[in-house]
Amino acid sequence: MVISGQLPDPVQLMQKSRDLTMMTSLKSTMTLSIFEKNGSSRLRTINLLSKSYGETEKRMIKFAEPAEVRGTALLIIDNDKGPDDMWIYLPALKRTRRIITTEKGKSFMSSEFSNADMSSAPLSDFKISHLPSSGDNGEWIIESKPLDDEIASEYGYCRKITYLDKSNMKIKKIEFFNGENTMARVIEVISTQPIGERGNYLMTEMFVKNLLNGRSSRIKYNEVNASATIPDNAFTVENLER
């Protein structure tokens, strides 16, 4: 067991882990699979653009298939040091609206991923600490607790536990606990792809299980272009409707 006083700063570990997932530029197609408790499933095809601007990463997510979600689009401004900004365009209503703070913990397009899962929350929103077994078995086990009830309500959980591989700082798993301190969801990183030469990586397949309702979802990247030239005007509210 690693002695508590010898453990590295957990905030720095989480920051390092976050930095490794930042993409200079990325163009990709993804599939979002939604699995019901009764065994039925739905599939969505998504086009993604992502670009890093120092401490900010911008993402444009547009749904291509099936017909009932085609044209739905999200713009995410993922800020390292401050709150994230999100907008959604709903073609059926021909309307763009901002996703407000209280909606970030809600379902992402009827899946078991949340809107908040689509970005990286500022570390300053949490009290971050090692759990007793952190450092054992080749992994850091780090608990993040929202600083107050308002922040907990925003993200939809009272605490989360992140498992990091000590050898490369990749995220292996994240567990989310609800207000009754019951484990509600688990996200597992199934596969990753190295990007660049500094240890950065893309989580190319993630699986989430809702332990309370029996539903699950999977996001999988099918085509990845990490050297795409993406114009800055791709990440505008106006572009959501195009």
Short mmCIF file of C-alpha atoms in Angstrom, two decimals:
data_model
loop_
_atom_site.label_atom_id
_atom_site.label_comp_id
_atom_site.label_asym_id
_atom_site.label_seq_id
_atom_site.Cartn_x
_atom_site.Cartn_y
_atom_site.Cartn_z
CA MET A 1 0.00 0.00 0.00
CA VAL A 2 1.22 3.50 -0.87
CA ILE A 3 1.58 5.71 2.22
CA SER A 4 -0.86 8.63 2.09
CA GLY A 5 1.77 11.31 2.57
CA GLN A 6 3.73 9.98 -0.39
CA LEU A 7 0.86 10.18 -2.88
CA PRO A 8 1.11 12.79 -5.64
CA ASP A 9 -1.28 15.72 -5.64
CA PRO A 10 -4.63 14.29 -6.85
CA VAL A 11 -5.62 17.59 -8.49
CA GLN A 12 -2.44 17.55 -10.56
CA LEU A 13 -3.10 13.94 -11.54
CA MET A 14 -6.62 14.81 -12.72
CA GLN A 15 -5.31 17.83 -14.60
CA LYS A 16 -2.65 15.71 -16.30
CA SER A 17 -5.28 13.15 -17.23
CA ARG A 18 -7.51 15.87 -18.69
CA ASP A 19 -4.65 17.41 -20.67
CA LEU A 20 -3.91 14.07 -22.32
CA THR A 21 -7.42 13.94 -23.81
CA MET A 22 -7.17 17.39 -25.42
CA MET A 23 -7.06 17.23 -29.21
CA THR A 24 -5.28 19.81 -31.39
CA SER A 25 -7.83 19.04 -34.08
CA LEU A 26 -10.09 16.08 -34.73
CA LYS A 27 -12.61 15.05 -37.36
CA SER A 28 -14.48 11.83 -36.81
CA THR A 29 -17.66 9.84 -37.23
CA MET A 30 -19.14 8.04 -34.23
CA THR A 31 -21.94 5.67 -33.44
CA LEU A 32 -24.07 6.02 -30.33
CA SER A 33 -25.79 2.77 -29.39
CA ILE A 34 -28.60 2.81 -26.83
CA PHE A 35 -29.58 -0.48 -25.20
CA GLU A 36 -32.88 -0.88 -23.35
CA LYS A 37 -33.37 -3.17 -20.38
CA ASN A 38 -35.59 -5.47 -22.49
CA GLY A 39 -32.77 -6.03 -25.01
CA SER A 40 -33.94 -3.68 -27.78
CA SER A 41 -31.46 -1.15 -29.15
CA ARG A 42 -31.20 2.04 -31.19
CA LEU A 43 -28.29 3.37 -33.21
CA ARG A 44 -27.33 6.98 -33.96
CA THR A 45 -24.61 8.12 -36.39
CA ILE A 46 -22.76 11.29 -35.44
CA ASN A 47 -20.26 13.60 -37.14
CA LEU A 48 -17.77 15.29 -34.80
CA LEU A 49 -15.39 18.22 -35.17
CA SER A 50 -13.08 19.19 -32.32
CA LYS A 51 -10.31 21.76 -31.95
CA SER A 52 -8.15 22.95 -29.08
CA TYR A 53 -7.53 26.61 -28.27
CA GLY A 54 -5.10 26.48 -25.35
CA GLU A 55 -7.22 25.90 -22.23
CA THR A 56 -10.42 25.67 -24.27
CA GLU A 57 -11.61 22.86 -26.53
CA LYS A 58 -14.49 23.39 -28.94
CA ARG A 59 -16.67 20.58 -30.29
CA MET A 60 -19.38 20.48 -32.92
CA ILE A 61 -21.55 17.37 -32.79
CA LYS A 62 -24.08 16.76 -35.58
CA PHE A 63 -26.42 13.79 -35.86
CA ALA A 64 -26.64 12.25 -39.33
CA GLU A 65 -28.83 9.15 -38.80
CA PRO A 66 -31.54 7.99 -38.25
CA ALA A 67 -34.05 10.39 -39.80
CA GLU A 68 -35.75 11.35 -36.54
CA VAL A 69 -32.56 12.90 -35.14
CA ARG A 70 -30.90 14.00 -38.41
CA GLY A 71 -29.81 17.62 -38.19
CA THR A 72 -29.78 17.78 -34.40
CA ALA A 73 -26.55 19.52 -33.44
CA LEU A 74 -24.64 20.50 -30.31
CA LEU A 75 -21.91 23.07 -29.84
CA ILE A 76 -19.74 22.58 -26.76
CA ILE A 77 -17.18 25.08 -25.50
CA ASP A 78 -15.15 23.05 -23.00
CA ASN A 79 -13.31 25.49 -20.71
CA ASP A 80 -10.51 24.18 -18.49
CA LYS A 81 -10.73 26.93 -15.84
CA GLY A 82 -14.40 27.91 -15.96
CA PRO A 83 -17.92 26.66 -16.69
CA ASP A 84 -18.58 25.03 -20.03
CA ASP A 85 -21.02 26.44 -22.58
CA MET A 86 -23.41 24.28 -24.60
CA TRP A 87 -25.99 24.98 -27.29
CA ILE A 88 -28.35 22.59 -29.08
CA TYR A 89 -30.19 22.95 -32.38
CA LEU A 90 -33.44 20.99 -32.72
CA PRO A 91 -34.49 20.79 -36.40
CA ALA A 92 -38.08 19.81 -35.58
CA LEU A 93 -38.50 23.13 -33.79
CA LYS A 94 -36.10 25.03 -36.08
CA ARG A 95 -34.68 26.53 -32.93
CA THR A 96 -31.30 26.84 -31.22
CA ARG A 97 -31.19 27.16 -27.47
CA ARG A 98 -28.57 27.19 -24.79
CA ILE A 99 -28.32 24.14 -22.52
CA ILE A 100 -28.68 25.68 -19.07
CA THR A 101 -26.72 24.60 -16.02
CA THR A 102 -29.52 22.46 -14.58
CA GLU A 103 -29.67 20.37 -17.79
CA LYS A 104 -26.03 19.31 -17.84
CA GLY A 105 -26.70 16.26 -15.68
CA LYS A 106 -29.55 15.13 -17.93
CA SER A 107 -29.44 12.48 -20.64
CA PHE A 108 -27.44 13.08 -23.80
CA MET A 109 -29.84 12.33 -26.66
CA SER A 110 -31.81 9.72 -24.69
CA SER A 111 -28.69 7.71 -23.84
CA GLU A 112 -27.20 6.86 -20.45
CA PHE A 113 -24.39 9.34 -21.10
CA SER A 114 -25.16 12.78 -19.70
CA ASN A 115 -24.69 16.17 -21.32
CA ALA A 116 -21.92 16.77 -18.76
CA ASP A 117 -20.11 13.62 -19.97
CA MET A 118 -19.60 15.35 -23.31
CA SER A 119 -17.18 17.85 -21.74
CA SER A 120 -14.61 18.00 -18.93
CA ALA A 121 -15.84 19.73 -15.79
CA PRO A 122 -13.54 22.38 -14.23
CA LEU A 123 -11.55 20.77 -11.42
CA SER A 124 -12.23 23.83 -9.27
CA ASP A 125 -15.85 22.65 -8.91
CA PHE A 126 -14.73 19.68 -6.81
CA LYS A 127 -12.93 18.59 -3.68
CA ILE A 128 -10.48 16.03 -5.07
CA SER A 129 -8.72 13.39 -2.99
CA HIS A 130 -7.16 9.95 -3.12
CA LEU A 131 -9.14 6.96 -1.88
CA PRO A 132 -7.33 4.62 0.57
CA SER A 133 -6.39 2.06 -2.09
CA SER A 134 -5.10 4.67 -4.55
CA GLY A 135 -1.66 3.75 -5.84
CA ASP A 136 -2.17 0.02 -5.44
CA ASN A 137 -2.54 -2.41 -8.35
CA GLY A 138 -1.09 0.02 -10.87
CA GLU A 139 -3.83 2.62 -10.66
CA TRP A 140 -4.71 5.91 -9.02
CA ILE A 141 -8.20 5.95 -7.53
CA ILE A 142 -9.38 9.52 -7.11
CA GLU A 143 -12.63 10.82 -5.64
CA SER A 144 -14.19 14.09 -6.82
CA LYS A 145 -16.96 15.63 -4.70
CA PRO A 146 -18.88 18.72 -5.86
CA LEU A 147 -18.16 21.66 -3.57
CA ASP A 148 -21.83 22.33 -2.83
CA ASP A 149 -25.35 21.07 -3.52
CA GLU A 150 -25.84 23.45 -6.44
CA ILE A 151 -22.83 22.03 -8.27
CA ALA A 152 -23.92 18.49 -7.42
CA SER A 153 -27.33 19.23 -8.92
CA GLU A 154 -25.67 20.67 -12.03
CA TYR A 155 -23.68 17.50 -12.75
CA GLY A 156 -26.27 15.04 -11.48
CA TYR A 157 -24.12 13.21 -8.92
CA CYS A 158 -22.84 13.69 -5.36
CA ARG A 159 -19.43 12.18 -6.05
CA LYS A 160 -17.48 10.33 -8.72
CA ILE A 161 -14.51 7.99 -8.56
CA THR A 162 -12.00 8.03 -11.40
CA TYR A 163 -9.59 5.15 -12.02
CA LEU A 164 -6.36 6.20 -13.76
CA ASP A 165 -3.68 3.88 -15.12
CA LYS A 166 -0.46 4.85 -13.30
CA SER A 167 1.73 3.98 -16.28
CA ASN A 168 0.13 6.36 -18.79
CA MET A 169 -2.51 8.38 -16.88
CA LYS A 170 -5.31 7.08 -19.09
CA ILE A 171 -8.82 6.92 -17.67
CA LYS A 172 -9.93 3.33 -17.16
CA LYS A 173 -13.28 3.76 -15.46
CA ILE A 174 -15.51 6.36 -13.77
CA GLU A 175 -18.15 5.57 -11.17
CA PHE A 176 -20.95 8.04 -10.38
CA PHE A 177 -22.91 8.12 -7.13
CA ASN A 178 -26.31 9.74 -6.57
CA GLY A 179 -27.60 11.77 -3.62
CA GLU A 180 -28.18 8.64 -1.56
CA ASN A 181 -24.52 7.72 -2.16
CA THR A 182 -25.62 4.78 -4.29
CA MET A 183 -23.56 3.95 -7.35
CA ALA A 184 -25.83 4.99 -10.21
CA ARG A 185 -23.70 4.81 -13.36
CA VAL A 186 -20.37 3.36 -14.48
CA ILE A 187 -18.45 4.46 -17.56
CA GLU A 188 -15.77 2.07 -18.79
CA VAL A 189 -13.19 3.01 -21.40
CA ILE A 190 -13.04 0.00 -23.71
CA SER A 191 -10.40 1.17 -26.17
CA THR A 192 -8.14 4.14 -26.90
CA GLN A 193 -6.05 5.44 -29.79
CA PRO A 194 -2.78 7.37 -29.38
CA ILE A 195 -2.84 10.87 -30.87
CA GLY A 196 0.42 12.74 -31.49
CA GLU A 197 3.72 12.09 -29.74
CA ARG A 198 3.11 13.49 -26.23
CA GLY A 199 1.01 10.66 -24.84
CA ASN A 200 -2.31 12.22 -25.83
CA TYR A 201 -5.05 9.79 -26.67
CA LEU A 202 -8.63 9.48 -27.83
CA MET A 203 -11.11 7.27 -25.99
CA THR A 204 -12.39 5.48 -29.09
CA GLU A 205 -14.97 3.31 -27.32
CA MET A 206 -16.82 3.97 -24.07
CA PHE A 207 -19.58 1.95 -22.47
CA VAL A 208 -21.90 3.27 -19.77
CA LYS A 209 -24.22 1.20 -17.59
CA ASN A 210 -27.04 2.68 -15.54
CA LEU A 211 -27.22 0.50 -12.46
CA LEU A 212 -30.60 1.90 -11.42
CA ASN A 213 -32.69 1.36 -14.58
CA GLY A 214 -30.74 -1.39 -16.38
CA ARG A 215 -30.17 0.67 -19.52
CA SER A 216 -26.75 1.09 -21.15
CA SER A 217 -25.13 2.96 -24.02
CA ARG A 218 -21.96 2.85 -26.07
CA ILE A 219 -20.05 5.52 -28.00
CA LYS A 220 -17.62 4.25 -30.62
CA TYR A 221 -15.40 6.25 -32.99
CA ASN A 222 -15.36 4.69 -36.47
CA GLU A 223 -13.21 7.11 -38.48
CA VAL A 224 -10.59 9.36 -36.91
CA ASN A 225 -8.63 12.14 -38.60
CA ALA A 226 -6.37 13.81 -36.03
CA SER A 227 -4.67 16.08 -38.54
CA ALA A 228 -7.74 17.62 -40.13
CA THR A 229 -7.70 21.33 -40.99
CA ILE A 230 -10.83 22.76 -39.35
CA PRO A 231 -11.77 26.44 -39.80
CA ASP A 232 -12.54 28.41 -36.64
CA ASN A 233 -15.99 29.38 -37.92
CA ALA A 234 -17.04 25.72 -37.71
CA PHE A 235 -17.60 26.30 -33.98
CA THR A 236 -20.28 28.98 -34.01
CA VAL A 237 -23.88 29.00 -32.88
CA GLU A 238 -24.85 30.00 -36.43
CA ASN A 239 -23.21 26.85 -37.81
CA LEU A 240 -25.43 24.61 -35.69
CA GLU A 241 -28.27 25.01 -38.20
CA ARG A 242 -26.18 24.30 -41.33
#
